[in-house]
mmCIF file of C-alpha atoms in Angstrom:
data_model
loop_
_atom_site.group_PDB
_atom_site.id
_atom_site.type_symbol
_atom_site.label_atom_id
_atom_site.label_comp_id
_atom_site.label_asym_id
_atom_site.label_seq_id
_atom_site.Cartn_x
_atom_site.Cartn_y
_atom_site.Cartn_z
ATOM 1 C CA MET A 1 -6.085 -16.910 -6.656
ATOM 2 C CA PRO A 2 -8.147 -12.918 -5.011
ATOM 3 C CA ASN A 3 -5.872 -10.316 -5.076
ATOM 4 C CA PRO A 4 -4.391 -10.274 -1.291
ATOM 5 C CA LEU A 5 -4.055 -6.174 -1.295
ATOM 6 C CA SER A 6 -8.263 -6.971 -2.322
ATOM 7 C CA ARG A 7 -9.145 -9.330 0.663
ATOM 8 C CA ILE A 8 -7.117 -7.463 2.902
ATOM 9 C CA GLU A 9 -9.220 -4.141 2.158
ATOM 10 C CA SER A 10 -12.445 -7.074 2.326
ATOM 11 C CA TYR A 11 -11.686 -7.507 5.789
ATOM 12 C CA LEU A 12 -11.077 -3.524 6.904
ATOM 13 C CA ASP A 13 -13.300 -1.457 4.458
ATOM 14 C CA SER A 14 -16.909 -2.833 5.764
ATOM 15 C CA PRO A 15 -18.918 -1.726 8.924
ATOM 16 C CA ASN A 16 -17.437 -4.560 10.867
ATOM 17 C CA LEU A 17 -13.798 -3.443 10.655
ATOM 18 C CA GLY A 18 -12.873 -4.262 14.503
ATOM 19 C CA ASP A 19 -14.927 -7.921 14.277
ATOM 20 C CA ASN A 20 -13.108 -9.202 11.166
ATOM 21 C CA LEU A 21 -9.527 -7.922 12.723
ATOM 22 C CA PRO A 22 -8.949 -11.390 14.209
ATOM 23 C CA ARG A 23 -10.171 -12.346 10.442
ATOM 24 C CA LEU A 24 -7.508 -10.370 8.904
ATOM 25 C CA PHE A 25 -4.446 -11.697 10.963
ATOM 26 C CA LEU A 26 -5.670 -14.970 11.142
ATOM 27 C CA GLU A 27 -6.513 -15.750 7.812
ATOM 28 C CA GLY A 28 -5.052 -13.089 5.323
ATOM 29 C CA LEU A 29 -1.974 -12.839 7.202
ATOM 30 C CA ASN A 30 -1.308 -16.125 8.971
ATOM 31 C CA TRP A 31 -0.446 -15.320 12.128
ATOM 32 C CA GLY A 32 -1.433 -17.450 15.466
ATOM 33 C CA ARG A 33 -4.496 -17.575 17.212
ATOM 34 C CA ALA A 34 -4.686 -14.869 20.505
ATOM 35 C CA GLY A 35 -3.001 -16.679 23.672
ATOM 36 C CA ASP A 36 -4.245 -13.684 25.928
ATOM 37 C CA PRO A 37 -7.712 -12.891 27.802
ATOM 38 C CA PRO A 38 -9.765 -9.995 27.106
ATOM 39 C CA ARG A 39 -8.020 -6.888 29.329
ATOM 40 C CA ARG A 40 -9.448 -3.344 30.603
ATOM 41 C CA LEU A 41 -6.243 -1.265 31.091
ATOM 42 C CA ALA A 42 -6.030 1.948 33.507
ATOM 43 C CA VAL A 43 -4.499 4.312 31.396
ATOM 44 C CA GLY A 44 -3.215 8.011 33.099
ATOM 45 C CA ASN A 45 -3.219 11.384 31.340
ATOM 46 C CA PRO A 46 -3.497 12.750 29.099
ATOM 47 C CA VAL A 47 -6.224 10.014 28.496
ATOM 48 C CA ALA A 48 -7.128 9.345 32.123
ATOM 49 C CA LYS A 49 -9.731 6.277 31.370
ATOM 50 C CA THR A 50 -9.647 2.805 31.464
ATOM 51 C CA LEU A 51 -10.101 1.070 27.671
ATOM 52 C CA ASP A 52 -11.195 -2.030 26.787
ATOM 53 C CA LEU A 53 -8.159 -4.537 25.535
ATOM 54 C CA THR A 54 -9.430 -7.354 23.143
ATOM 55 C CA PRO A 55 -6.747 -9.671 21.783
ATOM 56 C CA VAL A 56 -6.574 -10.219 17.894
ATOM 57 C CA ALA A 57 -3.607 -12.440 17.327
ATOM 58 C CA GLN A 58 -0.014 -13.752 18.375
ATOM 59 C CA LEU A 59 3.020 -14.566 16.955
ATOM 60 C CA THR A 60 5.937 -16.313 18.422
ATOM 61 C CA GLY A 61 4.885 -14.641 21.745
ATOM 62 C CA LEU A 62 4.435 -11.107 20.687
ATOM 63 C CA PRO A 63 0.499 -10.254 20.933
ATOM 64 C CA VAL A 64 -1.792 -7.783 18.615
ATOM 65 C CA PHE A 65 -4.534 -6.166 20.468
ATOM 66 C CA ARG A 66 -7.700 -4.276 19.504
ATOM 67 C CA VAL A 67 -8.227 -1.041 21.654
ATOM 68 C CA ASP A 68 -11.644 0.564 21.315
ATOM 69 C CA TRP A 69 -10.878 3.858 21.315
ATOM 70 C CA PRO A 70 -13.897 5.638 22.841
ATOM 71 C CA HIS A 71 -14.066 8.841 20.504
ATOM 72 C CA ALA A 72 -14.884 9.873 16.974
ATOM 73 C CA ARG A 73 -11.575 10.723 16.223
ATOM 74 C CA LEU A 74 -7.905 8.658 16.789
ATOM 75 C CA PRO A 75 -5.767 8.802 20.018
ATOM 76 C CA ASN A 76 -2.571 11.678 18.864
ATOM 77 C CA LEU A 77 0.818 10.421 20.088
ATOM 78 C CA THR A 78 1.043 11.554 23.383
ATOM 79 C CA GLN A 79 -2.384 9.803 23.688
ATOM 80 C CA ARG A 80 -0.503 6.667 22.181
ATOM 81 C CA ARG A 81 2.550 7.101 24.746
ATOM 82 C CA ALA A 82 0.223 6.878 27.806
ATOM 83 C CA VAL A 83 -1.237 3.758 26.506
ATOM 84 C CA HIS A 84 1.735 2.565 25.235
ATOM 85 C CA ARG A 85 3.102 3.790 28.860
ATOM 86 C CA ALA A 86 0.672 1.284 30.923
ATOM 87 C CA LEU A 87 0.357 -1.751 29.032
ATOM 88 C CA GLU A 88 4.753 -2.148 29.089
ATOM 89 C CA GLN A 89 4.318 -3.259 32.128
ATOM 90 C CA THR A 90 2.762 -6.824 30.913
ATOM 91 C CA HIS A 91 3.918 -6.245 27.327
ATOM 92 C CA VAL A 92 7.023 -4.417 26.328
ATOM 93 C CA GLU A 93 6.523 -5.342 22.706
ATOM 94 C CA HIS A 94 2.977 -5.361 21.144
ATOM 95 C CA LEU A 95 0.764 -4.435 17.921
ATOM 96 C CA LEU A 96 -2.098 -2.476 18.895
ATOM 97 C CA CYS A 97 -5.028 -1.683 16.595
ATOM 98 C CA TYR A 98 -7.427 1.142 17.742
ATOM 99 C CA VAL A 99 -11.076 1.274 16.321
ATOM 100 C CA THR A 100 -12.560 4.538 16.803
ATOM 101 C CA ASP A 101 -16.300 4.361 18.972
ATOM 102 C CA ASP A 102 -18.186 4.441 15.411
ATOM 103 C CA GLY A 103 -15.920 1.668 13.849
ATOM 104 C CA ARG A 104 -15.075 3.733 11.092
ATOM 105 C CA GLN A 105 -11.727 4.472 11.605
ATOM 106 C CA ALA A 106 -8.397 2.460 12.608
ATOM 107 C CA SER A 107 -4.893 2.431 13.489
ATOM 108 C CA PHE A 108 -2.387 0.045 13.542
ATOM 109 C CA VAL A 109 0.896 1.221 16.272
ATOM 110 C CA TRP A 110 3.684 -1.001 16.424
ATOM 111 C CA ALA A 111 5.469 -0.202 19.611
ATOM 112 C CA ARG A 112 9.296 -0.140 18.851
ATOM 113 C CA PRO A 113 12.352 -0.279 21.169
ATOM 114 C CA ARG A 114 14.987 1.539 20.138
ATOM 115 C CA ASP A 115 17.086 0.797 23.058
ATOM 116 C CA LYS A 116 16.630 0.762 26.406
ATOM 117 C CA LYS A 117 15.075 4.032 27.247
ATOM 118 C CA THR A 118 13.857 5.021 23.997
ATOM 119 C CA THR A 119 10.432 3.571 22.347
ATOM 120 C CA GLU A 120 9.320 4.756 19.183
ATOM 121 C CA LEU A 121 5.389 4.686 17.967
ATOM 122 C CA ARG A 122 4.691 4.103 14.865
ATOM 123 C CA THR A 123 1.705 4.095 12.972
ATOM 124 C CA LEU A 124 -0.651 3.201 10.175
ATOM 125 C CA PRO A 125 -4.321 5.093 9.762
ATOM 126 C CA TYR A 126 -6.801 3.733 8.026
ATOM 127 C CA GLU A 127 -10.897 4.695 7.535
ATOM 128 C CA VAL A 128 -13.493 2.872 6.350
ATOM 129 C CA GLY A 129 -14.444 4.335 2.958
ATOM 130 C CA SER A 130 -11.167 6.004 2.082
ATOM 131 C CA PRO A 131 -9.282 3.218 1.492
ATOM 132 C CA ALA A 132 -5.748 3.908 1.809
ATOM 133 C CA ARG A 133 -3.622 2.050 -0.673
ATOM 134 C CA THR A 134 -0.525 2.784 1.446
ATOM 135 C CA THR A 135 -1.754 1.360 4.620
ATOM 136 C CA LEU A 136 -2.954 -1.805 2.578
ATOM 137 C CA ASP A 137 0.398 -2.477 1.175
ATOM 138 C CA ARG A 138 1.646 -1.848 4.492
ATOM 139 C CA VAL A 139 -0.478 -4.613 6.389
ATOM 140 C CA ALA A 140 0.134 -6.902 3.691
ATOM 141 C CA ALA A 141 3.773 -6.745 4.485
ATOM 142 C CA LEU A 142 2.808 -8.232 8.061
ATOM 143 C CA GLY A 143 1.864 -11.409 6.244
ATOM 144 C CA PHE A 144 4.055 -14.814 6.549
ATOM 145 C CA THR A 145 4.131 -17.302 4.074
ATOM 146 C CA LEU A 146 4.320 -21.337 5.102
ATOM 147 C CA GLU A 147 7.819 -21.453 4.323
ATOM 148 C CA GLU A 148 8.075 -18.605 6.531
ATOM 149 C CA MET A 149 6.805 -20.000 9.408
ATOM 150 C CA GLY A 150 9.767 -22.628 9.692
ATOM 151 C CA LEU A 151 9.743 -26.443 11.167
ATOM 152 C CA TYR A 152 7.485 -25.651 14.021
ATOM 153 C CA GLY A 153 4.919 -23.282 12.277
ATOM 154 C CA GLU A 154 6.613 -20.415 14.532
ATOM 155 C CA PRO A 155 8.358 -17.813 13.235
ATOM 156 C CA THR A 156 11.671 -16.820 14.972
ATOM 157 C CA PRO A 157 11.448 -13.802 17.507
ATOM 158 C CA THR A 158 13.849 -11.785 15.426
ATOM 159 C CA ALA A 159 11.842 -12.566 11.902
ATOM 160 C CA VAL A 160 8.576 -11.418 13.725
ATOM 161 C CA ALA A 161 10.501 -8.266 14.787
ATOM 162 C CA ASP A 162 11.796 -7.595 11.236
ATOM 163 C CA LYS A 163 8.899 -7.968 9.828
ATOM 164 C CA LEU A 164 7.279 -5.352 11.908
ATOM 165 C CA ASN A 165 10.088 -2.909 11.458
ATOM 166 C CA ALA A 166 10.195 -3.200 7.340
ATOM 167 C CA ALA A 167 6.039 -2.917 7.698
ATOM 168 C CA PHE A 168 6.277 0.100 9.789
ATOM 169 C CA ASP A 169 9.777 1.673 8.185
ATOM 170 C CA VAL A 170 8.978 5.271 7.635
ATOM 171 C CA GLU A 171 11.095 5.574 5.193
ATOM 172 C CA ALA A 172 9.168 3.149 2.670
ATOM 173 C CA VAL A 173 5.928 4.572 3.804
ATOM 174 C CA THR A 174 7.113 8.072 2.303
ATOM 175 C CA LYS A 175 8.023 6.683 -0.743
ATOM 176 C CA GLU A 176 4.740 4.663 -1.122
ATOM 177 C CA PHE A 177 2.743 7.331 -0.032
ATOM 178 C CA PHE A 178 4.499 9.464 -3.246
ATOM 179 C CA ARG A 179 5.292 6.654 -5.729
ATOM 180 C CA GLU A 180 0.937 6.543 -5.126
ATOM 181 C CA TYR A 181 0.133 10.023 -5.702
ATOM 182 C CA ARG A 182 2.617 10.836 -8.540
ATOM 183 C CA GLU A 183 0.163 7.923 -10.311
ATOM 184 C CA VAL A 184 -2.918 9.244 -9.124
ATOM 185 C CA PHE A 185 -1.611 12.846 -10.117
ATOM 186 C CA GLU A 186 -0.783 11.783 -13.660
ATOM 187 C CA GLN A 187 -4.099 9.865 -13.890
ATOM 188 C CA THR A 188 -5.958 13.328 -13.381
ATOM 189 C CA GLU A 189 -3.629 15.398 -15.818
ATOM 190 C CA ALA A 190 -4.308 13.015 -18.574
ATOM 191 C CA ALA A 191 -8.094 13.002 -17.875
ATOM 192 C CA LEU A 192 -8.479 16.694 -17.691
ATOM 193 C CA LYS A 193 -10.620 18.256 -20.052
ATOM 194 C CA GLY A 194 -10.529 21.901 -21.327
ATOM 195 C CA VAL A 195 -6.996 22.600 -20.352
ATOM 196 C CA PRO A 196 -4.405 22.833 -22.624
ATOM 197 C CA LYS A 197 -1.767 20.371 -22.594
ATOM 198 C CA GLY A 198 1.663 21.191 -21.306
ATOM 199 C CA GLU A 199 3.011 23.279 -18.686
ATOM 200 C CA LYS A 200 -0.661 25.282 -17.877
ATOM 201 C CA ARG A 201 -2.446 21.760 -17.040
ATOM 202 C CA ARG A 202 0.155 20.265 -15.050
ATOM 203 C CA LEU A 203 -0.285 23.662 -12.733
ATOM 204 C CA TYR A 204 -3.846 23.275 -13.005
ATOM 205 C CA THR A 205 -3.669 19.429 -11.665
ATOM 206 C CA GLN A 206 -0.940 20.607 -8.965
ATOM 207 C CA ARG A 207 -3.237 23.436 -7.662
ATOM 208 C CA LEU A 208 -6.049 21.189 -7.641
ATOM 209 C CA PHE A 209 -4.195 18.752 -5.160
ATOM 210 C CA ASN A 210 -2.445 21.478 -3.270
ATOM 211 C CA ARG A 211 -6.281 22.246 -2.633
ATOM 212 C CA LEU A 212 -7.210 18.386 -2.044
ATOM 213 C CA MET A 213 -4.707 17.778 0.650
ATOM 214 C CA PHE A 214 -5.193 21.087 2.388
ATOM 215 C CA LEU A 215 -8.507 20.126 2.809
ATOM 216 C CA TRP A 216 -8.021 16.332 3.725
ATOM 217 C CA PHE A 217 -5.489 17.848 6.421
ATOM 218 C CA ILE A 218 -8.440 20.116 7.886
ATOM 219 C CA GLN A 219 -10.852 16.662 8.147
ATOM 220 C CA LYS A 220 -8.427 14.830 9.929
ATOM 221 C CA LYS A 221 -7.599 17.574 12.352
ATOM 222 C CA GLY A 222 -11.361 17.357 12.958
ATOM 223 C CA TRP A 223 -11.861 21.017 11.837
ATOM 224 C CA ALA A 224 -14.529 20.022 8.639
ATOM 225 C CA SER A 225 -17.372 18.747 8.615
ATOM 226 C CA PHE A 226 -20.861 18.517 6.417
ATOM 227 C CA GLU A 227 -24.155 18.107 8.398
ATOM 228 C CA GLY A 228 -22.485 16.706 11.277
ATOM 229 C CA ASP A 229 -20.661 14.122 9.295
ATOM 230 C CA GLY A 230 -16.368 14.448 10.348
ATOM 231 C CA ASN A 231 -15.721 12.953 6.864
ATOM 232 C CA TYR A 232 -16.105 16.193 5.047
ATOM 233 C CA LEU A 233 -14.928 15.562 1.366
ATOM 234 C CA ARG A 234 -16.343 12.181 1.050
ATOM 235 C CA ALA A 235 -19.831 13.890 2.567
ATOM 236 C CA LEU A 236 -19.485 16.333 0.012
ATOM 237 C CA PHE A 237 -18.901 14.215 -3.004
ATOM 238 C CA ASN A 238 -22.210 12.233 -1.951
ATOM 239 C CA ALA A 239 -24.130 15.544 -0.900
ATOM 240 C CA ALA A 240 -22.843 16.653 -4.659
ATOM 241 C CA GLU A 241 -23.784 13.324 -6.237
ATOM 242 C CA ALA A 242 -27.536 13.120 -4.569
ATOM 243 C CA GLY A 243 -27.840 16.514 -5.852
ATOM 244 C CA LYS A 244 -26.819 15.524 -9.248
ATOM 245 C CA GLU A 245 -24.429 18.634 -9.444
ATOM 246 C CA ASP A 246 -20.933 18.878 -10.623
ATOM 247 C CA PHE A 247 -18.727 18.079 -7.759
ATOM 248 C CA LEU A 248 -15.595 20.239 -8.849
ATOM 249 C CA ASN A 249 -17.510 23.195 -9.855
ATOM 250 C CA ASP A 250 -20.652 23.563 -7.194
ATOM 251 C CA ARG A 251 -18.977 22.373 -4.850
#
């Protein structure tokens, strides 16, 4: 039986990321078929555009929509709030999957009502070619087993909301990130050559990771590109490999 995370990654890590979203939810997570028709959504400032929303799936009345985002960078929080304000007129609770115009990035956004006045927008990002284990784990947590579906083939609204709240729980996501970070850190530290074991090797690894995290941060901000490619680190690595260079030392 295939690894659930590998299956989910196969749906997302492809040039057809947006087209694969229905398969992800229907086949990978056992959600139901979408009940809403495609629609266009007029969104006010700071978006000031009419967006295409494509139904992906639904469960117990809670819809999942793909939002075709007309930019190469995913929307920021202010833009996501503008989309939510426009959509909540017809769907107070919803799960959105933003997909950039180049099809390389996506973000899953759960609109979680805290009270009558406040709604939290919790987000899980994904980028083709740079699979995030934390996001894969959290998306996998949205899946339902046959037992959870209950007698009538659908869970209760409370069960769906609980599943979404758990998958998008900020503390759980943070813990998962640091668990994965520590795992990769220790693997890298153990694999290093030419640096004495002990404190020097640990400090070297820490400095390397700090620099990579900084580069990743400015890349996500859209402030770094290589030969026009905004996926800066990956493009730089591919160029080094093509030129038979030592990525760490030459780049």
